[in-house]
Amino acid sequence: MNPIRDYLFVYGSLRRKPGACSNHPLLAGCEWVGRATLAGRLYRLDGYPGVVDAGRGRVQGEVYRLRNGRRTLAALDRYEECTRHFPPPHEYRRVRRPVRLAGRRVLSAWVYLYNRPTAGLRAITGGDYFLQPQEPA
């Protein structure tokens, strides 16, 4: 696929913070398309989330159009530590999955799926990392 027409689905720390209108610095050259959902189950890891292909749940997130896909995805692969420079098994793997935009339009987007066992992890019910109950500090 032409990298210029690639899309990316983000569901955690790369999302815009509630009330913000600017992208995460790693997505500075990307165009915000809108809110979207992904089929899967969301888990709380160590202060950040991970999604797996499982169940019938929907994970809340955002879609971005990648203007310079190769460069952006290479930077995100380093950020998510899923390059050959990091020892396997990698915590995440980048794959394409169908995502549903708010207007019900479906498109194929890159997403980083959690790549390790989920036993002992707490699921984020409702599928939205920003709406999960906050634990006391």
PDB file of C-alpha atoms in Angstrom:
ATOM      1  CA  MET A   1       0.000   0.000   0.000  1.00  0.00           C
ATOM      2  CA  ASN A   2       1.181   3.527  -0.678  1.00  0.00           C
ATOM      3  CA  PRO A   3       2.550   4.847   2.646  1.00  0.00           C
ATOM      4  CA  ILE A   4       1.051   8.286   1.945  1.00  0.00           C
ATOM      5  CA  ARG A   5      -2.440   6.742   2.169  1.00  0.00           C
ATOM      6  CA  ASP A   6      -1.761   4.749   5.319  1.00  0.00           C
ATOM      7  CA  TYR A   7      -3.819   5.236   8.457  1.00  0.00           C
ATOM      8  CA  LEU A   8      -2.920   4.700  12.096  1.00  0.00           C
ATOM      9  CA  PHE A   9      -5.248   3.851  14.999  1.00  0.00           C
ATOM     10  CA  VAL A  10      -4.089   4.955  18.464  1.00  0.00           C
ATOM     11  CA  TYR A  11      -5.799   4.115  21.743  1.00  0.00           C
ATOM     12  CA  GLY A  12      -3.500   5.174  24.598  1.00  0.00           C
ATOM     13  CA  SER A  13      -0.737   7.667  25.263  1.00  0.00           C
ATOM     14  CA  LEU A  14      -0.606   8.738  21.594  1.00  0.00           C
ATOM     15  CA  ARG A  15      -4.212   9.966  21.681  1.00  0.00           C
ATOM     16  CA  ARG A  16      -5.064  13.596  22.148  1.00  0.00           C
ATOM     17  CA  LYS A  17      -5.672  14.341  25.798  1.00  0.00           C
ATOM     18  CA  PRO A  18      -9.315  15.204  26.607  1.00  0.00           C
ATOM     19  CA  GLY A  19      -9.943  18.822  25.630  1.00  0.00           C
ATOM     20  CA  ALA A  20      -6.683  19.125  23.629  1.00  0.00           C
ATOM     21  CA  CYS A  21      -6.577  19.910  19.933  1.00  0.00           C
ATOM     22  CA  SER A  22      -2.952  19.059  19.151  1.00  0.00           C
ATOM     23  CA  ASN A  23      -1.379  15.745  18.206  1.00  0.00           C
ATOM     24  CA  HIS A  24       1.247  13.848  20.184  1.00  0.00           C
ATOM     25  CA  PRO A  25       4.727  15.016  19.014  1.00  0.00           C
ATOM     26  CA  LEU A  26       5.357  11.654  17.292  1.00  0.00           C
ATOM     27  CA  LEU A  27       2.255  12.341  15.175  1.00  0.00           C
ATOM     28  CA  ALA A  28       3.154  15.940  14.331  1.00  0.00           C
ATOM     29  CA  GLY A  29       3.157  15.328  10.571  1.00  0.00           C
ATOM     30  CA  CYS A  30      -0.092  13.354  10.619  1.00  0.00           C
ATOM     31  CA  GLU A  31      -3.622  14.466   9.876  1.00  0.00           C
ATOM     32  CA  TRP A  32      -6.233  13.754  12.550  1.00  0.00           C
ATOM     33  CA  VAL A  33      -9.131  11.950  10.850  1.00  0.00           C
ATOM     34  CA  GLY A  34     -11.401  11.400  13.839  1.00  0.00           C
ATOM     35  CA  ARG A  35     -12.548   9.147  16.616  1.00  0.00           C
ATOM     36  CA  ALA A  36     -12.841   5.462  15.867  1.00  0.00           C
ATOM     37  CA  THR A  37     -13.199   2.033  17.421  1.00  0.00           C
ATOM     38  CA  LEU A  38     -11.313  -1.220  17.013  1.00  0.00           C
ATOM     39  CA  ALA A  39     -12.531  -4.729  17.828  1.00  0.00           C
ATOM     40  CA  GLY A  40     -10.558  -6.061  20.785  1.00  0.00           C
ATOM     41  CA  ARG A  41      -9.998  -6.031  24.510  1.00  0.00           C
ATOM     42  CA  LEU A  42      -8.062  -3.301  26.298  1.00  0.00           C
ATOM     43  CA  TYR A  43      -5.795  -3.971  29.290  1.00  0.00           C
ATOM     44  CA  ARG A  44      -3.997  -1.764  31.769  1.00  0.00           C
ATOM     45  CA  LEU A  45      -0.291  -2.492  31.729  1.00  0.00           C
ATOM     46  CA  ASP A  46       2.232  -0.443  33.735  1.00  0.00           C
ATOM     47  CA  GLY A  47       0.757   3.039  33.378  1.00  0.00           C
ATOM     48  CA  TYR A  48      -0.247   2.559  29.738  1.00  0.00           C
ATOM     49  CA  PRO A  49      -2.656   0.318  27.817  1.00  0.00           C
ATOM     50  CA  GLY A  50      -2.385  -2.650  25.510  1.00  0.00           C
ATOM     51  CA  VAL A  51      -5.063  -4.079  23.219  1.00  0.00           C
ATOM     52  CA  VAL A  52      -5.427  -7.664  22.047  1.00  0.00           C
ATOM     53  CA  ASP A  53      -7.568  -9.354  19.405  1.00  0.00           C
ATOM     54  CA  ALA A  54     -10.105 -10.955  21.733  1.00  0.00           C
ATOM     55  CA  GLY A  55     -13.786 -10.989  22.475  1.00  0.00           C
ATOM     56  CA  ARG A  56     -16.460  -8.765  21.080  1.00  0.00           C
ATOM     57  CA  GLY A  57     -15.433  -5.575  22.825  1.00  0.00           C
ATOM     58  CA  ARG A  58     -14.679  -2.249  21.152  1.00  0.00           C
ATOM     59  CA  VAL A  59     -11.626  -0.161  21.959  1.00  0.00           C
ATOM     60  CA  GLN A  60     -11.986   3.620  21.720  1.00  0.00           C
ATOM     61  CA  GLY A  61      -9.300   5.585  19.915  1.00  0.00           C
ATOM     62  CA  GLU A  62      -8.418   7.939  17.087  1.00  0.00           C
ATOM     63  CA  VAL A  63      -7.374   7.576  13.471  1.00  0.00           C
ATOM     64  CA  TYR A  64      -4.628   9.582  11.781  1.00  0.00           C
ATOM     65  CA  ARG A  65      -3.650   9.721   8.125  1.00  0.00           C
ATOM     66  CA  LEU A  66       0.096   9.285   7.793  1.00  0.00           C
ATOM     67  CA  ARG A  67       1.634  11.859   5.470  1.00  0.00           C
ATOM     68  CA  ASN A  68       5.117  10.351   5.670  1.00  0.00           C
ATOM     69  CA  GLY A  69       4.216   6.801   6.606  1.00  0.00           C
ATOM     70  CA  ARG A  70       7.646   5.206   6.443  1.00  0.00           C
ATOM     71  CA  ARG A  71       9.274   7.789   8.685  1.00  0.00           C
ATOM     72  CA  THR A  72       6.385   7.993  11.140  1.00  0.00           C
ATOM     73  CA  LEU A  73       5.992   4.216  11.445  1.00  0.00           C
ATOM     74  CA  ALA A  74       9.745   3.768  11.936  1.00  0.00           C
ATOM     75  CA  ALA A  75       9.655   6.317  14.794  1.00  0.00           C
ATOM     76  CA  LEU A  76       6.578   4.652  16.312  1.00  0.00           C
ATOM     77  CA  ASP A  77       8.172   1.193  16.034  1.00  0.00           C
ATOM     78  CA  ARG A  78      11.088   2.515  18.101  1.00  0.00           C
ATOM     79  CA  TYR A  79       8.707   4.172  20.585  1.00  0.00           C
ATOM     80  CA  GLU A  80       6.744   0.921  20.969  1.00  0.00           C
ATOM     81  CA  GLU A  81      10.028  -1.047  21.127  1.00  0.00           C
ATOM     82  CA  CYS A  82       9.091  -3.467  18.357  1.00  0.00           C
ATOM     83  CA  THR A  83      12.153  -3.216  16.134  1.00  0.00           C
ATOM     84  CA  ARG A  84      15.021  -5.656  15.772  1.00  0.00           C
ATOM     85  CA  HIS A  85      17.031  -3.435  18.146  1.00  0.00           C
ATOM     86  CA  PHE A  86      14.920  -4.621  21.072  1.00  0.00           C
ATOM     87  CA  PRO A  87      15.047  -8.198  22.377  1.00  0.00           C
ATOM     88  CA  PRO A  88      12.086 -10.425  21.538  1.00  0.00           C
ATOM     89  CA  PRO A  89       9.459 -11.149  22.438  1.00  0.00           C
ATOM     90  CA  HIS A  90       8.429  -7.583  21.726  1.00  0.00           C
ATOM     91  CA  GLU A  91       5.720  -6.077  23.895  1.00  0.00           C
ATOM     92  CA  TYR A  92       3.823  -4.871  20.815  1.00  0.00           C
ATOM     93  CA  ARG A  93       3.464  -5.849  17.193  1.00  0.00           C
ATOM     94  CA  ARG A  94       2.266  -3.560  14.434  1.00  0.00           C
ATOM     95  CA  VAL A  95      -0.521  -4.982  12.262  1.00  0.00           C
ATOM     96  CA  ARG A  96      -3.346  -3.749  10.054  1.00  0.00           C
ATOM     97  CA  ARG A  97      -6.868  -4.019  11.395  1.00  0.00           C
ATOM     98  CA  PRO A  98     -10.263  -2.664  10.319  1.00  0.00           C
ATOM     99  CA  VAL A  99     -11.371   0.327  12.377  1.00  0.00           C
ATOM    100  CA  ARG A 100     -14.769   1.983  12.412  1.00  0.00           C
ATOM    101  CA  LEU A 101     -14.984   5.776  12.254  1.00  0.00           C
ATOM    102  CA  ALA A 102     -17.782   7.621  14.052  1.00  0.00           C
ATOM    103  CA  GLY A 103     -19.831   7.808  10.824  1.00  0.00           C
ATOM    104  CA  ARG A 104     -19.692   3.986  10.519  1.00  0.00           C
ATOM    105  CA  ARG A 105     -17.121   4.137   7.695  1.00  0.00           C
ATOM    106  CA  VAL A 106     -14.602   1.279   8.008  1.00  0.00           C
ATOM    107  CA  LEU A 107     -10.988   1.557   6.904  1.00  0.00           C
ATOM    108  CA  SER A 108      -7.774  -0.401   7.336  1.00  0.00           C
ATOM    109  CA  ALA A 109      -5.310   1.127   9.789  1.00  0.00           C
ATOM    110  CA  TRP A 110      -2.052   0.223  11.462  1.00  0.00           C
ATOM    111  CA  VAL A 111      -2.380  -0.540  15.169  1.00  0.00           C
ATOM    112  CA  TYR A 112       0.038  -1.718  17.845  1.00  0.00           C
ATOM    113  CA  LEU A 113      -1.334  -4.852  19.500  1.00  0.00           C
ATOM    114  CA  TYR A 114      -0.094  -6.145  22.834  1.00  0.00           C
ATOM    115  CA  ASN A 115       2.039  -9.198  22.138  1.00  0.00           C
ATOM    116  CA  ARG A 116       2.345 -10.894  25.540  1.00  0.00           C
ATOM    117  CA  PRO A 117       0.074 -13.001  27.794  1.00  0.00           C
ATOM    118  CA  THR A 118      -2.763 -11.130  29.504  1.00  0.00           C
ATOM    119  CA  ALA A 119      -3.128 -13.438  32.532  1.00  0.00           C
ATOM    120  CA  GLY A 120      -3.010 -11.281  35.645  1.00  0.00           C
ATOM    121  CA  LEU A 121      -3.653  -8.025  33.773  1.00  0.00           C
ATOM    122  CA  ARG A 122      -6.673  -5.867  34.549  1.00  0.00           C
ATOM    123  CA  ALA A 123      -9.063  -5.295  31.649  1.00  0.00           C
ATOM    124  CA  ILE A 124     -10.233  -1.737  31.032  1.00  0.00           C
ATOM    125  CA  THR A 125     -13.992  -2.149  30.871  1.00  0.00           C
ATOM    126  CA  GLY A 126     -15.648   0.103  28.346  1.00  0.00           C
ATOM    127  CA  GLY A 127     -12.543   0.058  26.144  1.00  0.00           C
ATOM    128  CA  ASP A 128     -11.492   3.686  26.731  1.00  0.00           C
ATOM    129  CA  TYR A 129      -8.107   4.293  28.335  1.00  0.00           C
ATOM    130  CA  PHE A 130      -9.023   7.874  29.263  1.00  0.00           C
ATOM    131  CA  LEU A 131     -12.241   6.860  31.031  1.00  0.00           C
ATOM    132  CA  GLN A 132     -10.769   4.111  33.207  1.00  0.00           C
ATOM    133  CA  PRO A 133     -11.051   4.535  36.979  1.00  0.00           C
ATOM    134  CA  GLN A 134      -7.992   6.246  38.378  1.00  0.00           C
ATOM    135  CA  GLU A 135      -6.096   4.480  41.130  1.00  0.00           C
ATOM    136  CA  PRO A 136      -4.918   6.455  44.155  1.00  0.00           C
ATOM    137  CA  ALA A 137      -1.355   7.739  43.946  1.00  0.00           C
TER     138      ALA A 137
END
